[in-house]
Amino acid sequence: MEDLDPDQRHAPHREPLQRVHTYSLFTPGDASAPKVCRDFVGSVLLARELAHLVAAATLCTSELVTNVHLHTKGEAMVRMLVRPWRVRVSVFDESSALPVPRQAGALECYGLGLGVVAATADLWGVVQDRGGRHAKGVWFELGASAGGEGVGDRG
């Protein structure tokens, strides 16, 4: 689906008008979800000729979807906003509980997900102002330095 860049919908004086491509995927809350979502994100980026973002985007997506699988009972919704210079991936779930970043111990194999996202992505954050079943999500951006935009989610 192609849509106008949300940054420019209400600013007709801004030139040139950029396009944003939106992709969404719903997955059940089971162990297959991280792989399915990784493959989805990687395929979209390859199709949009953004191969240089695939490794980082699939790693971050896998961490966020794994968190949904481990910490909630429901499905995940992955939404991608792809612009020529950056990508934002948001992973929404059915839990109202906010994620809590923590420091994992040296020998722990869990509790690393948000730290991996923070270390890998240019920007990341949590959005909680959406209505409906998937009201809370964690998002990350890659390639953000060329876009010149700060932290903040518009959904």
Short mmCIF file of N, CA and C in Angstrom, two decimals:
data_model
loop_
_atom_site.label_atom_id
_atom_site.label_comp_id
_atom_site.label_asym_id
_atom_site.label_seq_id
_atom_site.Cartn_x
_atom_site.Cartn_y
_atom_site.Cartn_z
N MET A 1 0.84 -1.17 0.00
CA MET A 1 0.00 0.00 0.00
C MET A 1 0.89 1.23 0.00
N GLU A 2 0.62 2.18 -0.84
CA GLU A 2 1.39 3.41 -0.91
C GLU A 2 0.56 4.53 -0.33
N ASP A 3 1.21 5.39 0.46
CA ASP A 3 0.50 6.46 1.13
C ASP A 3 1.42 7.67 1.18
N LEU A 4 0.85 8.82 1.47
CA LEU A 4 1.68 10.00 1.65
C LEU A 4 2.43 9.89 2.96
N ASP A 5 3.64 10.43 2.99
CA ASP A 5 4.45 10.46 4.20
C ASP A 5 3.67 11.17 5.29
N PRO A 6 3.47 10.54 6.48
CA PRO A 6 2.71 11.19 7.56
C PRO A 6 3.31 12.52 7.98
N ASP A 7 4.61 12.69 7.78
CA ASP A 7 5.25 13.96 8.13
C ASP A 7 4.78 15.09 7.23
N GLN A 8 4.23 14.76 6.05
CA GLN A 8 3.90 15.80 5.09
C GLN A 8 2.41 15.88 4.75
N ARG A 9 1.59 15.05 5.36
CA ARG A 9 0.16 15.09 5.08
C ARG A 9 -0.44 16.45 5.39
N HIS A 10 -0.02 17.04 6.49
CA HIS A 10 -0.60 18.30 6.93
C HIS A 10 0.34 19.48 6.68
N ALA A 11 1.30 19.29 5.81
CA ALA A 11 2.25 20.35 5.51
C ALA A 11 2.43 20.46 4.00
N PRO A 12 1.41 20.94 3.28
CA PRO A 12 1.47 20.95 1.82
C PRO A 12 2.56 21.86 1.27
N HIS A 13 3.09 22.77 2.09
CA HIS A 13 4.13 23.68 1.63
C HIS A 13 5.51 23.01 1.55
N ARG A 14 5.66 21.82 2.11
CA ARG A 14 6.95 21.14 2.11
C ARG A 14 7.17 20.47 0.76
N GLU A 15 8.31 20.68 0.17
CA GLU A 15 8.65 20.08 -1.11
C GLU A 15 9.98 19.36 -0.96
N PRO A 16 10.26 18.33 -1.69
CA PRO A 16 9.31 17.61 -2.52
C PRO A 16 8.48 16.66 -1.68
N LEU A 17 7.33 16.32 -2.18
CA LEU A 17 6.45 15.39 -1.49
C LEU A 17 7.05 13.99 -1.56
N GLN A 18 7.31 13.41 -0.41
CA GLN A 18 7.90 12.08 -0.35
C GLN A 18 6.81 11.02 -0.21
N ARG A 19 7.10 9.85 -0.65
CA ARG A 19 6.18 8.72 -0.53
C ARG A 19 6.65 7.81 0.59
N VAL A 20 5.68 7.22 1.25
CA VAL A 20 5.97 6.20 2.24
C VAL A 20 5.17 4.96 1.86
N HIS A 21 5.81 3.82 1.94
CA HIS A 21 5.15 2.55 1.65
C HIS A 21 4.90 1.86 2.99
N THR A 22 3.66 1.42 3.21
CA THR A 22 3.27 0.79 4.46
C THR A 22 2.98 -0.68 4.22
N TYR A 23 3.56 -1.52 5.06
CA TYR A 23 3.35 -2.97 5.00
C TYR A 23 2.97 -3.45 6.39
N SER A 24 2.04 -4.39 6.48
CA SER A 24 1.61 -4.93 7.78
C SER A 24 1.50 -6.44 7.72
N LEU A 25 1.75 -7.07 8.87
CA LEU A 25 1.65 -8.52 9.00
C LEU A 25 1.13 -8.85 10.39
N PHE A 26 0.17 -9.75 10.46
CA PHE A 26 -0.33 -10.27 11.74
C PHE A 26 0.15 -11.70 11.88
N THR A 27 0.64 -12.05 13.07
CA THR A 27 1.09 -13.42 13.31
C THR A 27 0.48 -13.95 14.60
N PRO A 28 0.26 -15.25 14.66
CA PRO A 28 -0.24 -15.83 15.91
C PRO A 28 0.85 -15.78 16.98
N GLY A 29 0.44 -15.89 18.22
CA GLY A 29 1.39 -15.85 19.32
C GLY A 29 2.04 -17.19 19.55
N ASP A 30 2.79 -17.67 18.58
CA ASP A 30 3.48 -18.95 18.77
C ASP A 30 4.95 -18.83 18.38
N ALA A 31 5.67 -19.92 18.53
CA ALA A 31 7.12 -19.90 18.34
C ALA A 31 7.55 -19.63 16.90
N SER A 32 6.66 -19.75 15.93
CA SER A 32 7.03 -19.47 14.54
C SER A 32 7.06 -17.98 14.23
N ALA A 33 6.45 -17.17 15.07
CA ALA A 33 6.28 -15.74 14.77
C ALA A 33 7.60 -15.00 14.53
N PRO A 34 8.64 -15.16 15.35
CA PRO A 34 9.87 -14.41 15.08
C PRO A 34 10.45 -14.68 13.69
N LYS A 35 10.49 -15.94 13.26
CA LYS A 35 11.03 -16.24 11.94
C LYS A 35 10.15 -15.67 10.83
N VAL A 36 8.85 -15.85 10.97
CA VAL A 36 7.93 -15.33 9.95
C VAL A 36 8.10 -13.81 9.81
N CYS A 37 8.19 -13.12 10.93
CA CYS A 37 8.33 -11.66 10.90
C CYS A 37 9.69 -11.22 10.38
N ARG A 38 10.76 -11.94 10.75
CA ARG A 38 12.10 -11.65 10.20
C ARG A 38 12.07 -11.77 8.69
N ASP A 39 11.51 -12.87 8.19
CA ASP A 39 11.46 -13.09 6.74
C ASP A 39 10.64 -12.00 6.04
N PHE A 40 9.53 -11.61 6.65
CA PHE A 40 8.68 -10.55 6.10
C PHE A 40 9.46 -9.24 5.98
N VAL A 41 10.09 -8.82 7.06
CA VAL A 41 10.84 -7.55 7.07
C VAL A 41 11.99 -7.61 6.06
N GLY A 42 12.73 -8.71 6.05
CA GLY A 42 13.83 -8.84 5.10
C GLY A 42 13.36 -8.79 3.66
N SER A 43 12.26 -9.47 3.36
CA SER A 43 11.73 -9.49 1.99
C SER A 43 11.28 -8.11 1.54
N VAL A 44 10.61 -7.38 2.43
CA VAL A 44 10.17 -6.02 2.07
C VAL A 44 11.37 -5.14 1.78
N LEU A 45 12.38 -5.18 2.64
CA LEU A 45 13.55 -4.33 2.44
C LEU A 45 14.29 -4.69 1.15
N LEU A 46 14.40 -5.96 0.84
CA LEU A 46 15.04 -6.36 -0.42
C LEU A 46 14.22 -5.87 -1.61
N ALA A 47 12.90 -5.99 -1.54
CA ALA A 47 12.04 -5.53 -2.63
C ALA A 47 12.12 -4.02 -2.82
N ARG A 48 12.36 -3.28 -1.74
CA ARG A 48 12.46 -1.82 -1.81
C ARG A 48 13.90 -1.37 -2.05
N GLU A 49 14.79 -2.31 -2.35
CA GLU A 49 16.21 -2.03 -2.64
C GLU A 49 16.92 -1.38 -1.45
N LEU A 50 16.64 -1.90 -0.26
CA LEU A 50 17.29 -1.43 0.97
C LEU A 50 18.03 -2.58 1.64
N ALA A 51 18.78 -3.34 0.84
CA ALA A 51 19.48 -4.52 1.34
C ALA A 51 20.44 -4.19 2.48
N HIS A 52 21.00 -2.99 2.48
CA HIS A 52 21.96 -2.61 3.53
C HIS A 52 21.32 -2.53 4.92
N LEU A 53 19.98 -2.52 4.99
CA LEU A 53 19.29 -2.46 6.28
C LEU A 53 18.78 -3.82 6.76
N VAL A 54 18.90 -4.85 5.92
CA VAL A 54 18.27 -6.14 6.23
C VAL A 54 18.80 -6.76 7.52
N ALA A 55 20.10 -6.84 7.70
CA ALA A 55 20.67 -7.53 8.87
C ALA A 55 20.21 -6.87 10.17
N ALA A 56 20.34 -5.56 10.25
CA ALA A 56 19.95 -4.86 11.48
C ALA A 56 18.44 -4.91 11.70
N ALA A 57 17.67 -4.75 10.63
CA ALA A 57 16.20 -4.74 10.76
C ALA A 57 15.67 -6.11 11.16
N THR A 58 16.22 -7.17 10.59
CA THR A 58 15.73 -8.50 10.96
C THR A 58 16.14 -8.87 12.37
N LEU A 59 17.32 -8.45 12.81
CA LEU A 59 17.74 -8.69 14.20
C LEU A 59 16.79 -8.00 15.17
N CYS A 60 16.55 -6.71 14.96
CA CYS A 60 15.66 -5.96 15.86
C CYS A 60 14.24 -6.51 15.84
N THR A 61 13.75 -6.84 14.65
CA THR A 61 12.40 -7.41 14.54
C THR A 61 12.31 -8.72 15.31
N SER A 62 13.30 -9.56 15.15
CA SER A 62 13.31 -10.84 15.85
C SER A 62 13.27 -10.65 17.36
N GLU A 63 14.04 -9.70 17.87
CA GLU A 63 14.06 -9.45 19.31
C GLU A 63 12.69 -8.97 19.80
N LEU A 64 12.07 -8.05 19.07
CA LEU A 64 10.79 -7.51 19.51
C LEU A 64 9.66 -8.54 19.42
N VAL A 65 9.64 -9.31 18.35
CA VAL A 65 8.58 -10.31 18.20
C VAL A 65 8.79 -11.45 19.21
N THR A 66 10.03 -11.79 19.49
CA THR A 66 10.30 -12.79 20.53
C THR A 66 9.78 -12.30 21.88
N ASN A 67 9.96 -11.01 22.17
CA ASN A 67 9.41 -10.46 23.42
C ASN A 67 7.89 -10.62 23.48
N VAL A 68 7.22 -10.38 22.36
CA VAL A 68 5.77 -10.57 22.33
C VAL A 68 5.44 -12.03 22.64
N HIS A 69 6.15 -12.93 22.00
CA HIS A 69 5.91 -14.37 22.20
C HIS A 69 6.16 -14.78 23.66
N LEU A 70 7.22 -14.25 24.27
CA LEU A 70 7.58 -14.66 25.63
C LEU A 70 6.73 -13.99 26.72
N HIS A 71 6.30 -12.75 26.47
CA HIS A 71 5.71 -11.96 27.56
C HIS A 71 4.22 -11.66 27.41
N THR A 72 3.60 -12.08 26.31
CA THR A 72 2.17 -11.84 26.14
C THR A 72 1.51 -13.14 25.70
N LYS A 73 0.22 -13.14 25.68
CA LYS A 73 -0.52 -14.35 25.30
C LYS A 73 -1.09 -14.27 23.89
N GLY A 74 -0.98 -13.12 23.24
CA GLY A 74 -1.68 -12.94 21.98
C GLY A 74 -0.77 -12.84 20.77
N GLU A 75 -1.37 -12.38 19.69
CA GLU A 75 -0.68 -12.25 18.42
C GLU A 75 0.15 -10.98 18.38
N ALA A 76 1.00 -10.90 17.37
CA ALA A 76 1.80 -9.70 17.11
C ALA A 76 1.35 -9.10 15.78
N MET A 77 1.43 -7.79 15.69
CA MET A 77 1.21 -7.09 14.44
C MET A 77 2.49 -6.32 14.13
N VAL A 78 3.07 -6.57 12.97
CA VAL A 78 4.27 -5.86 12.54
C VAL A 78 3.85 -4.88 11.47
N ARG A 79 4.26 -3.63 11.63
CA ARG A 79 3.97 -2.62 10.62
C ARG A 79 5.27 -1.95 10.22
N MET A 80 5.48 -1.83 8.93
CA MET A 80 6.68 -1.18 8.39
C MET A 80 6.27 0.07 7.64
N LEU A 81 6.97 1.15 7.89
CA LEU A 81 6.87 2.37 7.10
C LEU A 81 8.21 2.53 6.41
N VAL A 82 8.21 2.41 5.09
CA VAL A 82 9.45 2.43 4.33
C VAL A 82 9.50 3.70 3.50
N ARG A 83 10.52 4.49 3.73
CA ARG A 83 10.78 5.70 2.97
C ARG A 83 12.08 5.49 2.19
N PRO A 84 12.38 6.35 1.24
CA PRO A 84 13.62 6.17 0.49
C PRO A 84 14.87 6.20 1.38
N TRP A 85 14.83 6.89 2.48
CA TRP A 85 16.03 7.06 3.30
C TRP A 85 15.97 6.36 4.65
N ARG A 86 14.86 5.79 5.03
CA ARG A 86 14.79 5.12 6.33
C ARG A 86 13.60 4.17 6.40
N VAL A 87 13.64 3.31 7.41
CA VAL A 87 12.54 2.38 7.67
C VAL A 87 12.20 2.45 9.15
N ARG A 88 10.92 2.39 9.44
CA ARG A 88 10.43 2.24 10.82
C ARG A 88 9.64 0.94 10.88
N VAL A 89 10.02 0.10 11.82
CA VAL A 89 9.31 -1.15 12.07
C VAL A 89 8.70 -1.04 13.46
N SER A 90 7.40 -1.26 13.55
CA SER A 90 6.68 -1.25 14.82
C SER A 90 6.11 -2.64 15.06
N VAL A 91 6.27 -3.13 16.28
CA VAL A 91 5.72 -4.43 16.67
C VAL A 91 4.71 -4.18 17.78
N PHE A 92 3.44 -4.42 17.46
CA PHE A 92 2.34 -4.19 18.40
C PHE A 92 1.89 -5.51 18.99
N ASP A 93 1.41 -5.46 20.24
CA ASP A 93 0.88 -6.66 20.87
C ASP A 93 -0.39 -6.33 21.64
N GLU A 94 -0.96 -7.32 22.27
CA GLU A 94 -2.25 -7.18 22.94
C GLU A 94 -2.12 -6.86 24.43
N SER A 95 -0.91 -6.68 24.91
CA SER A 95 -0.69 -6.39 26.33
C SER A 95 -0.62 -4.89 26.55
N SER A 96 -1.17 -4.42 27.66
CA SER A 96 -1.06 -3.00 27.99
C SER A 96 0.20 -2.70 28.80
N ALA A 97 0.89 -3.73 29.25
CA ALA A 97 2.10 -3.54 30.06
C ALA A 97 3.24 -2.99 29.20
N LEU A 98 3.88 -1.94 29.69
CA LEU A 98 5.01 -1.37 28.98
C LEU A 98 6.25 -2.24 29.15
N PRO A 99 7.08 -2.32 28.11
CA PRO A 99 8.31 -3.09 28.24
C PRO A 99 9.28 -2.36 29.17
N VAL A 100 10.04 -3.12 29.92
CA VAL A 100 11.00 -2.55 30.86
C VAL A 100 12.39 -3.02 30.47
N PRO A 101 13.22 -2.11 29.94
CA PRO A 101 14.60 -2.51 29.62
C PRO A 101 15.33 -2.88 30.92
N ARG A 102 16.16 -3.89 30.83
CA ARG A 102 16.92 -4.27 32.01
C ARG A 102 18.30 -4.74 31.59
N GLN A 103 19.20 -4.76 32.55
CA GLN A 103 20.54 -5.25 32.32
C GLN A 103 20.56 -6.75 32.61
N ALA A 104 20.89 -7.54 31.64
CA ALA A 104 21.00 -8.97 31.85
C ALA A 104 22.37 -9.27 32.44
N GLY A 105 22.43 -10.27 33.28
CA GLY A 105 23.70 -10.70 33.85
C GLY A 105 24.61 -11.28 32.77
N ALA A 106 25.89 -11.38 33.08
CA ALA A 106 26.88 -11.84 32.11
C ALA A 106 26.59 -13.24 31.58
N LEU A 107 26.00 -14.09 32.39
CA LEU A 107 25.75 -15.47 31.97
C LEU A 107 24.30 -15.73 31.59
N GLU A 108 23.47 -14.70 31.57
CA GLU A 108 22.06 -14.89 31.25
C GLU A 108 21.84 -14.92 29.74
N CYS A 109 20.90 -15.74 29.32
CA CYS A 109 20.56 -15.86 27.90
C CYS A 109 19.29 -15.11 27.56
N TYR A 110 18.66 -14.49 28.53
CA TYR A 110 17.41 -13.79 28.30
C TYR A 110 17.52 -12.38 28.89
N GLY A 111 16.57 -11.53 28.53
CA GLY A 111 16.59 -10.16 29.03
C GLY A 111 17.45 -9.23 28.21
N LEU A 112 17.87 -9.66 27.04
CA LEU A 112 18.77 -8.87 26.21
C LEU A 112 18.06 -8.12 25.09
N GLY A 113 16.81 -8.46 24.79
CA GLY A 113 16.13 -7.98 23.59
C GLY A 113 16.12 -6.48 23.39
N LEU A 114 15.64 -5.72 24.37
CA LEU A 114 15.57 -4.27 24.20
C LEU A 114 16.96 -3.65 24.15
N GLY A 115 17.92 -4.24 24.86
CA GLY A 115 19.30 -3.76 24.78
C GLY A 115 19.89 -3.95 23.40
N VAL A 116 19.57 -5.07 22.76
CA VAL A 116 20.03 -5.33 21.40
C VAL A 116 19.41 -4.31 20.45
N VAL A 117 18.13 -4.05 20.61
CA VAL A 117 17.45 -3.06 19.76
C VAL A 117 18.07 -1.68 19.97
N ALA A 118 18.28 -1.29 21.22
CA ALA A 118 18.86 0.03 21.52
C ALA A 118 20.26 0.17 20.92
N ALA A 119 21.04 -0.90 20.95
CA ALA A 119 22.41 -0.85 20.43
C ALA A 119 22.46 -0.90 18.91
N THR A 120 21.44 -1.44 18.27
CA THR A 120 21.45 -1.66 16.83
C THR A 120 20.73 -0.56 16.06
N ALA A 121 19.59 -0.12 16.55
CA ALA A 121 18.75 0.85 15.82
C ALA A 121 19.26 2.27 16.00
N ASP A 122 18.94 3.13 15.05
CA ASP A 122 19.25 4.56 15.17
C ASP A 122 18.36 5.20 16.21
N LEU A 123 17.10 4.82 16.23
CA LEU A 123 16.10 5.32 17.18
C LEU A 123 15.20 4.17 17.57
N TRP A 124 14.63 4.24 18.76
CA TRP A 124 13.62 3.26 19.16
C TRP A 124 12.77 3.87 20.25
N GLY A 125 11.60 3.30 20.46
CA GLY A 125 10.72 3.81 21.50
C GLY A 125 9.47 2.97 21.62
N VAL A 126 8.56 3.46 22.44
CA VAL A 126 7.30 2.77 22.71
C VAL A 126 6.17 3.71 22.36
N VAL A 127 5.14 3.20 21.72
CA VAL A 127 3.93 3.96 21.44
C VAL A 127 2.79 3.26 22.16
N GLN A 128 1.97 4.07 22.83
CA GLN A 128 0.89 3.50 23.62
C GLN A 128 -0.42 4.23 23.39
N ASP A 129 -0.47 5.15 22.46
CA ASP A 129 -1.65 6.00 22.30
C ASP A 129 -2.62 5.51 21.23
N ARG A 130 -2.48 4.27 20.81
CA ARG A 130 -3.38 3.73 19.80
C ARG A 130 -4.57 3.07 20.47
N GLY A 131 -5.69 3.06 19.81
CA GLY A 131 -6.84 2.34 20.31
C GLY A 131 -6.91 0.95 19.71
N GLY A 132 -7.80 0.14 20.21
CA GLY A 132 -8.03 -1.17 19.63
C GLY A 132 -7.21 -2.27 20.26
N ARG A 133 -7.23 -3.39 19.60
CA ARG A 133 -6.62 -4.61 20.12
C ARG A 133 -5.11 -4.52 20.28
N HIS A 134 -4.43 -3.87 19.36
CA HIS A 134 -2.97 -3.74 19.38
C HIS A 134 -2.61 -2.32 19.79
N ALA A 135 -2.86 -1.99 21.05
CA ALA A 135 -2.75 -0.61 21.51
C ALA A 135 -1.33 -0.19 21.88
N LYS A 136 -0.46 -1.13 22.17
CA LYS A 136 0.90 -0.80 22.58
C LYS A 136 1.90 -1.44 21.64
N GLY A 137 2.94 -0.70 21.32
CA GLY A 137 3.96 -1.27 20.45
C GLY A 137 5.33 -0.70 20.74
N VAL A 138 6.32 -1.43 20.30
CA VAL A 138 7.71 -0.98 20.36
C VAL A 138 8.16 -0.80 18.92
N TRP A 139 8.84 0.29 18.64
CA TRP A 139 9.27 0.58 17.28
C TRP A 139 10.76 0.87 17.25
N PHE A 140 11.34 0.73 16.06
CA PHE A 140 12.73 1.14 15.85
C PHE A 140 12.85 1.71 14.44
N GLU A 141 13.86 2.55 14.26
CA GLU A 141 14.17 3.12 12.95
C GLU A 141 15.61 2.86 12.61
N LEU A 142 15.84 2.66 11.33
CA LEU A 142 17.18 2.52 10.77
C LEU A 142 17.32 3.48 9.61
N GLY A 143 18.52 4.01 9.44
CA GLY A 143 18.75 4.97 8.38
C GLY A 143 18.20 6.33 8.71
N ALA A 144 17.94 6.61 9.99
CA ALA A 144 17.25 7.84 10.40
C ALA A 144 18.09 9.09 10.22
N SER A 145 19.40 8.97 10.22
CA SER A 145 20.22 10.18 10.15
C SER A 145 19.99 10.96 8.87
N ALA A 146 19.69 10.29 7.78
CA ALA A 146 19.43 10.99 6.52
C ALA A 146 18.08 11.68 6.51
N GLY A 147 17.15 11.22 7.35
CA GLY A 147 15.81 11.80 7.38
C GLY A 147 15.72 13.04 8.22
N GLY A 148 16.64 13.21 9.17
CA GLY A 148 16.68 14.40 9.99
C GLY A 148 15.56 14.54 10.99
N GLU A 149 14.91 13.45 11.37
CA GLU A 149 13.76 13.52 12.27
C GLU A 149 14.15 12.99 13.63
N GLY A 150 13.55 13.51 14.68
CA GLY A 150 13.84 13.07 16.04
C GLY A 150 12.95 11.94 16.48
N VAL A 151 13.11 11.56 17.75
CA VAL A 151 12.34 10.48 18.33
C VAL A 151 10.90 10.91 18.48
N GLY A 152 10.00 10.00 18.19
CA GLY A 152 8.57 10.25 18.36
C GLY A 152 7.80 9.35 17.42
N ASP A 153 6.68 8.86 17.87
CA ASP A 153 5.90 7.97 17.03
C ASP A 153 4.56 8.59 16.72
N ARG A 154 4.17 8.50 15.47
CA ARG A 154 2.86 8.98 15.07
C ARG A 154 1.93 7.80 14.83
N GLY A 155 2.29 6.63 15.30
CA GLY A 155 1.41 5.47 15.15
C GLY A 155 1.91 4.53 14.21
#
